[in-house]
XYZ file of C-alpha atoms in Angstrom:
743
model
C -47.228 -15.672 6.905
C -43.722 -15.139 5.528
C -40.405 -16.865 6.202
C -37.354 -14.648 6.699
C -33.601 -15.152 7.013
C -32.044 -12.767 9.522
C -28.333 -12.726 10.390
C -27.091 -12.085 13.907
C -23.709 -11.859 15.544
C -22.529 -14.775 17.695
C -22.494 -12.434 20.721
C -26.208 -11.674 20.263
C -27.428 -15.193 19.526
C -27.640 -16.280 23.207
C -29.883 -13.281 23.912
C -32.171 -14.228 21.031
C -32.336 -17.842 22.177
C -32.724 -17.259 25.911
C -34.840 -14.101 26.040
C -36.746 -14.919 22.866
C -36.562 -11.406 21.452
C -35.156 -9.692 18.395
C -34.494 -6.024 17.803
C -33.489 -3.390 15.293
C -31.607 -0.209 16.058
C -34.133 2.115 14.442
C -37.901 2.009 14.533
C -39.565 1.034 11.284
C -36.587 -0.848 9.868
C -38.126 -4.238 10.558
C -41.599 -3.346 9.333
C -41.721 -6.134 6.743
C -41.549 -8.797 9.442
C -44.934 -9.046 11.115
C -46.701 -10.950 13.829
C -47.155 -14.575 12.762
C -44.114 -14.582 10.464
C -41.185 -16.950 11.037
C -37.539 -15.907 11.346
C -34.653 -18.266 10.592
C -31.556 -16.967 12.365
C -28.203 -17.276 10.643
C -25.218 -16.697 12.953
C -22.511 -14.758 11.142
C -19.199 -16.537 10.715
C -20.568 -20.052 11.293
C -22.088 -20.852 7.873
C -24.993 -22.385 9.808
C -28.608 -21.554 10.561
C -29.192 -21.950 14.311
C -32.918 -21.759 14.853
C -36.413 -20.842 13.712
C -38.726 -18.604 15.743
C -42.289 -17.417 15.279
C -42.982 -13.700 15.762
C -45.484 -13.439 18.628
C -45.911 -9.663 18.917
C -45.999 -6.455 16.957
C -42.909 -4.251 17.033
C -42.617 -2.342 20.309
C -40.104 -0.118 22.086
C -36.760 -1.688 22.972
C -36.294 -2.930 26.514
C -33.488 -5.472 26.089
C -29.836 -4.443 26.387
C -27.812 -6.335 23.808
C -24.163 -7.315 24.248
C -22.891 -6.316 20.820
C -22.302 -2.774 19.659
C -24.831 -2.996 16.857
C -27.610 -3.466 19.378
C -26.008 -1.569 22.240
C -27.911 0.295 24.949
C -27.124 3.655 23.382
C -29.769 3.009 20.699
C -32.555 1.825 22.971
C -34.436 5.078 22.557
C -34.726 4.728 18.791
C -34.916 0.945 18.478
C -37.783 -1.484 18.222
C -38.212 -5.061 19.402
C -40.396 -8.114 18.812
C -41.179 -11.109 21.001
C -40.438 -14.602 19.691
C -41.355 -18.218 20.296
C -39.010 -21.101 19.481
C -40.130 -23.397 16.671
C -36.934 -25.385 16.166
C -33.315 -25.098 17.289
C -30.413 -26.980 15.755
C -27.603 -26.573 13.262
C -28.300 -26.447 9.523
C -25.187 -26.163 7.363
C -25.452 -23.682 4.505
C -22.870 -25.655 2.521
C -24.811 -28.889 2.889
C -28.076 -27.316 1.737
C -26.504 -24.963 -0.785
C -27.509 -26.696 -4.010
C -31.075 -27.222 -2.805
C -31.785 -23.694 -1.539
C -33.592 -21.668 -4.178
C -32.972 -18.248 -2.642
C -29.205 -18.636 -3.120
C -29.199 -18.251 -6.891
C -25.449 -18.327 -7.532
C -23.938 -21.420 -5.954
C -20.369 -20.280 -6.512
C -18.666 -17.118 -5.369
C -19.895 -14.852 -2.624
C -22.881 -16.765 -1.282
C -22.585 -14.624 1.832
C -24.301 -11.868 -0.140
C -27.558 -13.829 0.201
C -27.069 -14.161 3.967
C -26.054 -10.585 4.633
C -28.726 -8.429 6.237
C -29.968 -5.228 4.713
C -29.441 -2.158 6.937
C -31.213 -3.285 10.094
C -33.369 -5.627 8.021
C -33.578 -9.287 6.931
C -31.163 -10.997 4.567
C -31.795 -12.038 0.944
C -32.292 -8.364 -0.035
C -35.022 -8.153 2.618
C -37.144 -10.738 0.812
C -38.859 -13.763 2.338
C -37.751 -17.221 1.270
C -39.983 -19.889 -0.194
C -41.831 -22.512 1.832
C -39.695 -25.129 0.098
C -36.492 -23.512 1.396
C -38.038 -23.151 4.850
C -38.907 -26.856 4.958
C -35.350 -27.846 3.987
C -33.821 -25.715 6.739
C -36.372 -26.880 9.319
C -35.689 -30.536 8.511
C -31.922 -30.070 8.806
C -32.207 -28.138 12.093
C -34.306 -30.929 13.540
C -31.864 -33.592 12.351
C -28.642 -31.963 13.594
C -28.635 -31.269 17.335
C -24.900 -31.604 17.997
C -23.068 -28.306 17.837
C -20.372 -28.308 15.111
C -16.902 -26.895 15.687
C -17.399 -23.362 14.380
C -14.437 -21.292 13.338
C -15.181 -17.777 12.313
C -13.812 -16.895 8.901
C -10.468 -15.105 9.181
C -10.622 -15.396 12.971
C -7.223 -15.961 14.553
C -6.868 -17.890 17.775
C -4.009 -19.451 19.709
C -5.577 -22.891 19.349
C -4.323 -25.179 16.565
C -6.728 -25.506 13.655
C -8.284 -28.939 13.195
C -7.845 -30.528 9.786
C -11.090 -31.124 7.930
C -11.998 -34.584 6.760
C -11.298 -35.348 3.130
C -14.405 -35.609 0.956
C -15.410 -38.962 -0.484
C -14.713 -37.763 -4.015
C -11.277 -36.702 -5.193
C -10.493 -33.034 -4.702
C -9.335 -31.148 -7.745
C -8.919 -27.506 -8.623
C -10.208 -26.840 -12.099
C -7.139 -26.209 -14.207
C -6.831 -23.436 -16.735
C -5.839 -24.665 -20.183
C -2.188 -24.214 -21.124
C -1.959 -21.141 -23.369
C -0.992 -21.511 -27.004
C 1.421 -18.942 -28.360
C 0.856 -17.115 -31.591
C 3.078 -14.690 -33.424
C 1.973 -11.345 -34.796
C 1.867 -13.029 -38.205
C -0.376 -15.819 -36.883
C -2.742 -13.322 -35.295
C -2.932 -11.285 -38.503
C -3.691 -14.362 -40.600
C -6.290 -15.684 -38.133
C -8.069 -12.331 -38.101
C -7.867 -11.999 -41.886
C -9.265 -15.493 -42.491
C -12.042 -15.067 -39.928
C -10.619 -17.640 -37.537
C -10.736 -14.908 -34.900
C -14.142 -13.279 -34.426
C -15.826 -10.813 -32.101
C -19.002 -12.046 -30.331
C -21.925 -9.776 -31.059
C -22.315 -8.752 -27.416
C -18.826 -7.243 -27.300
C -18.598 -3.473 -27.256
C -17.361 -1.917 -30.480
C -13.703 -1.333 -31.218
C -12.947 1.944 -29.461
C -9.191 2.437 -29.436
C -7.809 5.748 -30.635
C -4.832 5.986 -32.966
C -2.726 7.053 -29.983
C -3.533 3.776 -28.230
C -2.729 1.817 -31.381
C 0.598 3.616 -31.680
C 1.427 2.803 -28.046
C 0.690 -0.889 -28.590
C 3.020 -1.091 -31.580
C 5.704 0.873 -29.732
C 5.502 -1.772 -26.983
C 5.797 -4.544 -29.567
C 8.896 -3.028 -31.162
C 10.464 -2.560 -27.735
C 9.711 -6.204 -26.882
C 7.322 -5.423 -24.015
C 4.640 -7.861 -22.858
C 1.243 -6.757 -24.187
C -1.019 -9.272 -22.452
C -2.818 -12.428 -23.532
C -5.915 -13.106 -25.612
C -8.805 -15.193 -24.259
C -10.960 -17.051 -26.782
C -13.822 -19.547 -26.799
C -15.005 -21.732 -29.627
C -18.681 -22.523 -29.139
C -18.779 -24.298 -32.506
C -21.191 -21.633 -33.747
C -24.118 -23.004 -31.810
C -24.409 -20.364 -29.112
C -23.503 -16.887 -30.323
C -23.471 -14.804 -33.451
C -20.131 -13.143 -34.096
C -18.547 -10.583 -36.411
C -15.168 -10.381 -38.140
C -12.390 -8.353 -36.571
C -12.803 -4.719 -37.651
C -11.269 -4.376 -41.102
C -11.548 -8.056 -41.983
C -14.161 -9.381 -44.378
C -14.241 -13.129 -43.789
C -15.662 -15.265 -41.020
C -14.951 -18.975 -40.713
C -17.660 -21.509 -39.899
C -16.432 -22.108 -36.357
C -14.397 -19.086 -35.286
C -12.596 -18.551 -32.013
C -14.574 -15.779 -30.317
C -12.394 -13.252 -28.526
C -13.627 -12.684 -24.973
C -10.647 -10.647 -23.826
C -8.213 -8.893 -26.141
C -10.522 -7.553 -28.843
C -9.056 -4.041 -28.718
C -5.467 -5.321 -28.887
C -6.184 -7.867 -31.617
C -7.868 -5.247 -33.773
C -5.087 -2.750 -33.043
C -2.595 -5.325 -34.337
C -4.640 -6.164 -37.416
C -5.707 -2.686 -38.584
C -2.248 -1.128 -39.229
C -1.078 -4.298 -40.991
C -4.178 -4.581 -43.185
C -4.597 -0.820 -43.781
C -8.281 -1.239 -44.722
C -10.349 1.526 -46.252
C -12.214 1.887 -42.964
C -12.305 4.801 -40.541
C -10.753 4.525 -37.113
C -13.151 4.698 -34.137
C -14.573 8.180 -33.520
C -13.124 9.503 -36.781
C -14.309 9.866 -40.356
C -11.010 8.849 -41.905
C -8.877 5.751 -42.483
C -5.355 6.051 -41.100
C -1.993 4.596 -42.112
C 0.671 3.787 -39.538
C 4.400 4.295 -40.001
C 7.498 3.167 -38.156
C 10.185 5.821 -37.660
C 13.389 3.913 -38.450
C 15.642 6.472 -36.770
C 13.599 6.375 -33.548
C 13.575 2.566 -33.667
C 17.351 2.271 -34.049
C 18.280 5.035 -31.595
C 17.958 3.697 -28.005
C 18.156 7.254 -26.650
C 14.847 8.158 -28.329
C 11.669 7.587 -26.295
C 9.335 4.763 -27.400
C 6.648 7.337 -28.151
C 8.659 8.442 -31.212
C 8.692 5.018 -32.839
C 5.203 4.840 -34.410
C 3.129 7.627 -35.938
C -0.084 7.715 -37.931
C -1.651 9.987 -40.517
C -5.047 10.060 -42.112
C -5.016 8.866 -45.694
C -5.469 12.311 -47.260
C -2.446 13.650 -45.400
C -0.438 10.600 -46.448
C -1.314 11.373 -50.052
C -0.488 15.056 -49.623
C 2.918 14.265 -48.092
C 3.642 11.760 -50.823
C 4.090 8.962 -48.292
C 2.434 6.445 -50.576
C 5.546 6.712 -52.719
C 8.379 4.430 -51.651
C 11.004 7.067 -52.465
C 9.413 9.532 -49.996
C 9.235 6.799 -47.349
C 12.965 6.187 -47.807
C 13.737 9.901 -47.631
C 11.690 10.366 -44.440
C 12.953 7.057 -42.989
C 9.341 5.942 -42.454
C 8.364 2.281 -42.844
C 4.629 1.568 -43.471
C 3.418 -1.080 -41.025
C 1.192 -2.414 -43.808
C 4.413 -3.654 -45.466
C 5.094 -5.898 -42.480
C 2.349 -8.389 -43.270
C 3.181 -11.579 -45.175
C 6.852 -10.590 -45.074
C 6.439 -7.898 -47.709
C 9.013 -6.080 -45.620
C 11.808 -8.112 -47.260
C 11.210 -6.349 -50.574
C 10.891 -2.964 -48.886
C 14.113 -3.437 -46.906
C 15.991 -4.584 -50.011
C 14.811 -1.518 -51.935
C 15.792 0.669 -48.984
C 19.222 -0.974 -49.001
C 19.666 -0.080 -52.665
C 18.364 3.437 -52.042
C 20.978 3.985 -49.329
C 23.776 3.006 -51.694
C 22.508 4.704 -54.852
C 20.924 7.880 -53.514
C 22.553 8.551 -50.153
C 25.920 7.071 -51.231
C 26.285 4.642 -48.309
C 29.108 2.176 -48.412
C 27.823 -1.276 -49.382
C 28.843 -2.846 -46.073
C 27.195 -0.062 -44.081
C 23.998 -0.302 -46.111
C 24.120 -4.069 -45.701
C 24.260 -3.693 -41.904
C 21.123 -1.526 -41.972
C 19.428 -4.077 -44.205
C 20.415 -6.957 -41.919
C 19.367 -5.097 -38.768
C 15.951 -4.093 -40.116
C 15.259 -7.557 -41.544
C 16.162 -9.099 -38.194
C 13.853 -6.734 -36.274
C 10.952 -7.118 -38.696
C 11.352 -10.892 -38.832
C 11.329 -11.069 -35.029
C 8.210 -8.929 -34.743
C 6.341 -10.781 -37.503
C 7.373 -14.349 -36.759
C 8.700 -14.552 -33.205
C 6.987 -11.916 -31.019
C 4.496 -14.259 -29.375
C 1.243 -13.566 -27.576
C -0.347 -16.176 -25.259
C -3.739 -17.410 -26.497
C -5.882 -18.948 -23.745
C -8.723 -21.134 -25.030
C -11.708 -21.882 -22.830
C -13.141 -25.413 -23.112
C -15.530 -25.755 -26.042
C -18.154 -27.456 -23.874
C -18.359 -24.512 -21.461
C -21.967 -23.317 -21.146
C -22.941 -19.886 -22.414
C -23.812 -18.542 -18.959
C -20.373 -19.633 -17.702
C -18.721 -17.969 -20.682
C -20.631 -14.777 -19.937
C -19.559 -14.930 -16.304
C -15.919 -15.296 -17.375
C -16.255 -12.332 -19.707
C -17.747 -10.137 -17.002
C -15.062 -11.039 -14.499
C -12.259 -10.047 -16.849
C -14.000 -7.010 -18.276
C -11.757 -4.109 -17.260
C -14.717 -1.891 -16.438
C -16.454 -4.554 -14.393
C -19.584 -3.857 -16.421
C -22.344 -6.427 -16.255
C -23.322 -7.401 -19.772
C -26.780 -6.422 -20.883
C -28.986 -9.491 -21.328
C -30.565 -8.034 -24.445
C -27.171 -7.658 -26.145
C -26.240 -11.210 -25.178
C -29.476 -12.627 -26.517
C -29.212 -10.536 -29.659
C -25.927 -12.344 -30.277
C -27.452 -15.718 -29.420
C -30.575 -15.340 -31.568
C -28.621 -14.215 -34.630
C -27.704 -17.867 -35.129
C -31.463 -18.502 -35.535
C -31.676 -15.748 -38.162
C -33.414 -13.432 -35.687
C -32.134 -9.918 -35.058
C -33.621 -8.832 -31.748
C -32.617 -5.225 -32.372
C -34.802 -5.232 -35.493
C -37.727 -6.664 -33.537
C -37.171 -3.980 -30.913
C -37.232 -1.274 -33.599
C -40.594 -2.617 -34.798
C -41.873 -2.465 -31.231
C -40.873 1.183 -30.922
C -42.730 1.955 -34.154
C -45.944 0.328 -32.934
C -46.090 0.951 -29.160
C -46.453 4.629 -28.263
C -45.959 4.497 -24.485
C -43.024 2.120 -24.828
C -41.417 4.582 -27.241
C -41.956 7.450 -24.778
C -40.370 5.530 -21.910
C -37.416 4.572 -24.073
C -36.688 7.885 -25.781
C -37.958 10.511 -23.342
C -37.235 8.773 -20.056
C -34.184 6.801 -21.235
C -35.400 3.474 -19.857
C -33.007 1.178 -21.712
C -34.231 -1.941 -19.894
C -37.471 -2.104 -21.888
C -36.287 -4.634 -24.517
C -35.076 -6.811 -21.657
C -38.485 -6.425 -19.976
C -40.107 -7.949 -23.061
C -37.744 -10.921 -22.921
C -38.301 -11.342 -19.178
C -42.066 -11.254 -19.671
C -41.760 -13.849 -22.448
C -39.622 -16.062 -20.224
C -42.022 -15.747 -17.297
C -44.966 -16.615 -19.518
C -43.185 -19.427 -21.364
C -41.093 -21.094 -18.671
C -41.967 -19.413 -15.359
C -38.528 -17.884 -14.816
C -36.973 -14.465 -15.337
C -33.497 -15.008 -13.939
C -30.564 -14.357 -16.203
C -29.457 -17.936 -16.651
C -32.945 -18.883 -17.874
C -33.131 -15.882 -20.188
C -29.854 -16.906 -21.795
C -31.486 -20.229 -22.701
C -34.817 -18.783 -23.787
C -34.397 -20.166 -27.312
C -34.525 -23.695 -25.893
C -38.188 -23.086 -25.007
C -38.854 -22.607 -28.724
C -36.905 -25.664 -29.860
C -38.800 -28.863 -30.640
C -36.983 -32.027 -31.720
C -33.821 -30.019 -32.131
C -35.417 -27.448 -34.450
C -35.876 -23.828 -33.418
C -39.327 -22.397 -34.240
C -38.491 -18.925 -35.526
C -42.097 -18.023 -36.368
C -43.329 -18.962 -32.905
C -40.652 -16.850 -31.224
C -41.322 -13.783 -33.382
C -45.058 -14.188 -32.824
C -44.502 -14.335 -29.061
C -42.208 -11.283 -29.149
C -44.824 -9.169 -30.918
C -47.572 -10.449 -28.648
C -45.616 -9.766 -25.469
C -44.604 -6.338 -26.774
C -48.311 -5.491 -26.779
C -48.671 -6.699 -23.196
C -45.635 -4.724 -22.055
C -47.299 -1.698 -23.661
C -50.499 -2.597 -21.814
C -48.581 -2.895 -18.534
C -47.057 0.556 -19.041
C -50.463 1.955 -19.992
C -52.066 0.601 -16.830
C -49.224 1.992 -14.733
C -49.767 5.520 -16.055
C -53.564 5.572 -16.406
C -55.398 7.662 -13.790
C -58.768 5.985 -14.417
C -60.189 3.173 -12.299
C -58.269 0.654 -14.440
C -54.927 2.351 -13.950
C -52.363 2.730 -11.196
C -52.063 6.512 -11.483
C -48.365 7.024 -12.301
C -49.101 9.722 -14.874
C -45.721 11.264 -14.142
C -42.806 8.883 -14.824
C -41.059 9.994 -11.631
C -43.934 8.615 -9.553
C -43.766 5.048 -10.849
C -42.865 3.055 -7.717
C -40.962 0.341 -9.586
C -40.498 0.154 -13.347
C -39.018 -3.294 -12.688
C -42.558 -4.595 -12.140
C -43.316 -4.223 -15.859
C -42.264 -7.785 -16.897
C -44.322 -9.586 -14.260
C -47.265 -7.215 -14.760
C -47.188 -7.843 -18.521
C -47.050 -11.616 -18.019
C -49.925 -11.544 -15.512
C -52.060 -9.386 -17.807
C -51.503 -11.795 -20.685
C -52.346 -14.819 -18.533
C -55.472 -13.134 -17.137
C -56.648 -12.346 -20.667
C -56.837 -16.085 -21.323
C -59.065 -16.749 -18.309
C -62.851 -16.977 -18.396
C -63.115 -14.861 -15.227
C -60.810 -12.145 -16.598
C -62.391 -9.358 -14.536
C -61.744 -11.195 -11.271
C -58.179 -11.879 -12.353
C -57.633 -8.177 -13.031
C -58.936 -7.378 -9.539
C -56.449 -9.875 -8.132
C -53.651 -8.229 -10.129
C -54.634 -4.847 -8.705
C -54.558 -6.285 -5.175
C -51.160 -7.856 -5.865
C -49.754 -4.646 -7.321
C -50.685 -2.231 -4.544
C -49.689 -4.586 -1.745
C -46.309 -5.263 -3.313
C -45.710 -1.540 -3.785
C -46.527 -0.772 -0.159
C -44.368 -3.697 0.965
C -41.316 -2.536 -1.049
C -41.224 -6.042 -2.517
C -39.575 -4.881 -5.732
C -36.985 -2.553 -4.248
C -33.988 -4.854 -4.761
C -33.232 -7.826 -6.982
C -36.580 -8.645 -8.557
C -36.121 -11.922 -10.428
C -36.889 -14.223 -7.511
C -39.851 -12.073 -6.505
C -41.281 -12.183 -10.034
C -40.930 -15.944 -10.305
C -42.487 -16.517 -6.890
C -45.319 -14.070 -7.551
C -46.076 -15.653 -10.919
C -46.480 -19.084 -9.326
C -48.693 -17.729 -6.553
C -50.846 -15.703 -8.931
C -51.280 -18.633 -11.337
C -52.567 -20.769 -8.468
C -54.879 -17.956 -7.383
C -56.164 -17.401 -10.935
C -57.096 -21.088 -11.061
C -59.158 -20.791 -7.889
C -56.453 -21.977 -5.535
C -55.314 -20.516 -2.232
C -54.666 -16.784 -1.994
C -51.134 -16.297 -0.674
C -50.667 -12.625 -1.550
C -50.845 -10.886 1.801
C -52.674 -7.674 2.556
C -50.099 -5.258 3.934
C -50.346 -3.114 7.025
C -49.677 0.563 6.402
C -46.555 1.530 8.361
C -47.048 4.065 11.134
C -44.160 6.174 9.903
C -45.372 6.595 6.320
C -45.809 10.398 6.763
C -42.013 10.649 7.055
C -41.285 8.534 3.982
C -38.710 9.971 1.605
C -39.821 11.171 -1.811
C -37.868 8.281 -3.348
C -39.810 5.652 -1.379
C -42.459 3.489 -2.979
C -45.181 4.502 -0.528
C -44.552 8.204 -1.211
C -44.864 7.565 -4.936
C -47.930 5.381 -4.407
C -49.680 8.230 -2.588
C -48.824 10.639 -5.411
C -50.387 8.108 -7.798
C -53.532 8.008 -5.671
C -53.731 11.810 -5.759
C -53.478 11.672 -9.552
C -56.253 9.059 -9.650
C -58.452 11.393 -7.588
C -58.117 14.010 -10.326
C -55.609 16.439 -8.774
C -57.309 19.564 -10.146
C -54.907 22.464 -9.985
C -55.555 24.833 -7.081
C -56.106 27.707 -9.538
C -57.268 25.938 -12.706
C -60.444 23.911 -12.522
C -59.948 21.918 -15.709
C -58.557 18.372 -15.992
C -54.806 18.639 -15.452
C -51.999 17.805 -17.842
C -50.198 15.436 -15.490
C -46.968 15.648 -17.445
C -46.747 19.309 -16.412
C -47.781 18.862 -12.781
C -45.058 18.916 -10.145
C -44.704 17.847 -6.537
C -44.986 20.955 -4.315
C -45.681 22.013 -0.723
C -49.152 22.905 0.567
C -47.935 24.810 3.627
C -45.009 26.666 1.962
C -41.512 25.609 2.952
C -40.556 29.261 3.305
C -43.068 29.461 6.179
C -41.833 26.346 7.986
C -40.621 28.254 11.060
C -43.859 30.201 11.352
C -45.961 27.033 11.238
C -43.475 24.962 13.260
C -43.576 22.185 10.675
C -40.518 20.419 12.096
C -39.553 17.209 10.308
C -42.897 17.138 8.480
C -42.057 20.064 6.204
C -41.368 17.764 3.262
C -43.805 15.054 4.341
C -46.087 13.544 1.730
C -48.881 14.897 3.933
C -47.740 18.438 3.080
C -47.251 17.865 -0.633
C -49.396 17.467 -3.713
C -49.448 17.873 -7.492
C -49.821 21.423 -8.837
C -48.484 23.462 -11.743
C -45.175 25.269 -11.373
C -46.908 28.581 -12.167
C -49.426 27.962 -9.398
C -46.651 27.075 -6.985
C -44.850 30.345 -7.715
C -48.038 32.209 -6.885
C -48.549 30.542 -3.496
C -45.026 29.592 -2.380
C -44.583 32.529 -0.005
C -48.163 32.828 1.215
C -50.074 31.363 4.132
C -52.666 28.776 3.037
C -55.461 30.991 4.378
C -54.204 33.854 2.216
C -53.804 32.008 -1.066
C -57.070 30.056 -0.720
C -59.015 33.253 -0.002
C -57.270 34.975 -2.908
C -58.160 32.141 -5.312
C -61.809 32.127 -4.208
C -62.095 35.921 -4.561
C -60.316 36.092 -7.936
C -62.428 33.301 -9.411
C -65.607 34.233 -7.543
C -66.148 30.680 -6.326
C -67.753 29.496 -3.126
C -66.053 27.839 -0.219
C -67.821 24.583 -1.097
C -66.530 24.755 -4.665
C -62.978 25.256 -3.379
C -63.427 22.313 -1.019
C -64.453 20.118 -3.949
C -61.383 21.189 -5.892
C -59.011 20.401 -3.026
C -60.790 17.112 -2.338
C -59.163 15.842 -5.555
C -55.872 16.143 -3.623
C -57.097 13.955 -0.742
C -57.690 17.085 1.345
C -60.815 16.536 3.430
C -63.244 19.210 4.624
C -61.574 19.080 8.024
C -58.127 19.545 6.478
C -59.498 22.383 4.334
C -60.732 24.218 7.429
C -57.292 23.804 8.992
C -55.772 25.442 5.914
C -58.122 28.397 6.302
C -56.989 28.681 9.919
C -53.295 28.140 9.081
C -53.354 25.187 11.476
C -50.483 22.983 10.261
C -50.795 20.384 13.024
C -54.519 19.968 12.501
C -54.065 19.802 8.741
C -51.435 17.050 9.003
C -53.613 15.010 11.336
C -56.693 15.333 9.128
C -54.853 14.605 5.880
C -53.084 11.592 7.369
C -56.491 10.170 8.244
C -57.771 10.654 4.681
C -54.667 9.240 3.015
C -54.530 6.287 5.390
C -58.153 5.462 4.603
C -57.402 5.690 0.896
C -54.394 3.395 1.261
C -56.429 0.897 3.257
C -59.066 0.975 0.537
C -56.670 0.064 -2.292
C -55.031 -2.643 -0.177
C -58.348 -4.447 0.261
C -59.359 -7.281 -2.042
C -62.458 -6.266 -3.977
C -63.852 -9.408 -5.591
């Protein structure tokens, strides 16, 4: 029995309540909700749950006409319906229960995402909620029987809006700190002394010299170039690096969360380090064109230019005399007011070499000194400092919100930065894992699964603290801290141990023996996201006296979750819930993992669906001998192909079952080319004649593809309909077999 949240429109709620029915607009879309389950209805726009119903029937054809367009009469022919029985009606406020409901993980922001239904399916990413959450909602529904004054969000009416009651506590909006202001000179000095630092999770400095030039052109034109956001975690949360080009790092630096590219683009031209620019093999020097600066008719793009160091040497631009002749000022002379000497020498050059009148030369000197002094000492940039006591997960959330690409930070990169303060480099541990774990290496390098290092951390967190969600991962080091001291040896030992179990999880996924799950081809793995929980369960089971029984329970859990699409969306909550249930079951407690019912429409499942992939895995486990070759197959070279050729679909009237899993299996590409334009009767007869094998021998070969004797006879008779019917029976029986608990 599962508990589901399902949203409905306010127009449809009376129909649900009075007729005690619920419907979907397309058959099969509600398959996860079964007879005996309980549905908690959330009415959109009210921020309230309105009732709990028990499902009293299987899904059947639609007979109810619904008032809203989403369940309108025009979709009755394709829809499905279930009968309900009221358990409890009432009004349970989401806001009141918010901080107690486990399925709503993020308590701030768009909590509606957890209440929004999947396409014609339940809310919460089509996942059931816990019994604890169910009990909370039930209790509140029972307690509140008076209908609140609902106002739909953004709904406009002619009636005046009632003012809400003030809360007991004072109401305050969290205020942003007042920005400090720092000059270009301040920013240079802070970067040079290591007061500014780059947290290790930040992407590398990427700006091109063109972007650096544009920034400095904006500075010299007095344009606003944005603010810099920093956080000082007092060195206890994240490892950080100096600004690119700097060598020092203070004990408690201000970590730049937003503005790294700009800060570095300010620092690099002023410092002129012997370090290549991003995506180049050369250091560059930046110069200010004095004529372009002083001529307002010249475009800003003429003001700053850059040259790689070898070209600077070739042009003689390291010599001050050449700089004066070309009217080019090195930006590296701006720092620490070295420009005063340069400008004075330029002033003398104008009088002595270019024969300027003293007063004229003096005006140029005064003008340039004024500009350079303004840029160095008075061009200010706002520096916003986040509170020092802000938690790491909140800091990460801030960073992600302001990240211009909207990219969610990788947990592994974040933790690599966090664990560096414990003298642990996760990237080094990961490199060791790749050296020692063959299948992990293959998944990472060949199949480009970059989540694998995170899977190890998730498995460790599940095993150590029972959680895999991001906010718990970010505090994983706390689980290895005793009396304020971090146990480095224990963590590294656990990493290496869990790396082995992640390897074991991958191995079991790809094995085609009785111990494996048959995903010999990477493309047929239903959910790679199951690796962390599978690794944790395998490690736990290895510690049990009845290990064999535990492994049987894991197999039961795995296949039923695959068929149920349990890991199709956000998986963290599912992993945590499954771990708790499996731990209880391992200890001899109640079995709560449910045996799934095979959906009637599985023959029409898409090739991307978990059930399609599961069936391909079962075919691999049967042996999947190639139609032509009778030796054990190299599964990495087998491909998913048609049995009744697609080119003959009109002849055999295959309809929408042309690409059905029932008409597909694993064979070599070369074999497929040989049979792709032939009737099954023709290519089977040809194979038997060429290889001089009996009909019985050919039957045995095709039986490794879950093709029964009856289905084989249909192939010989080119009977597509009969073949589909017979093969569906065989595959269904095989699915039912793996979904049974064998203990």
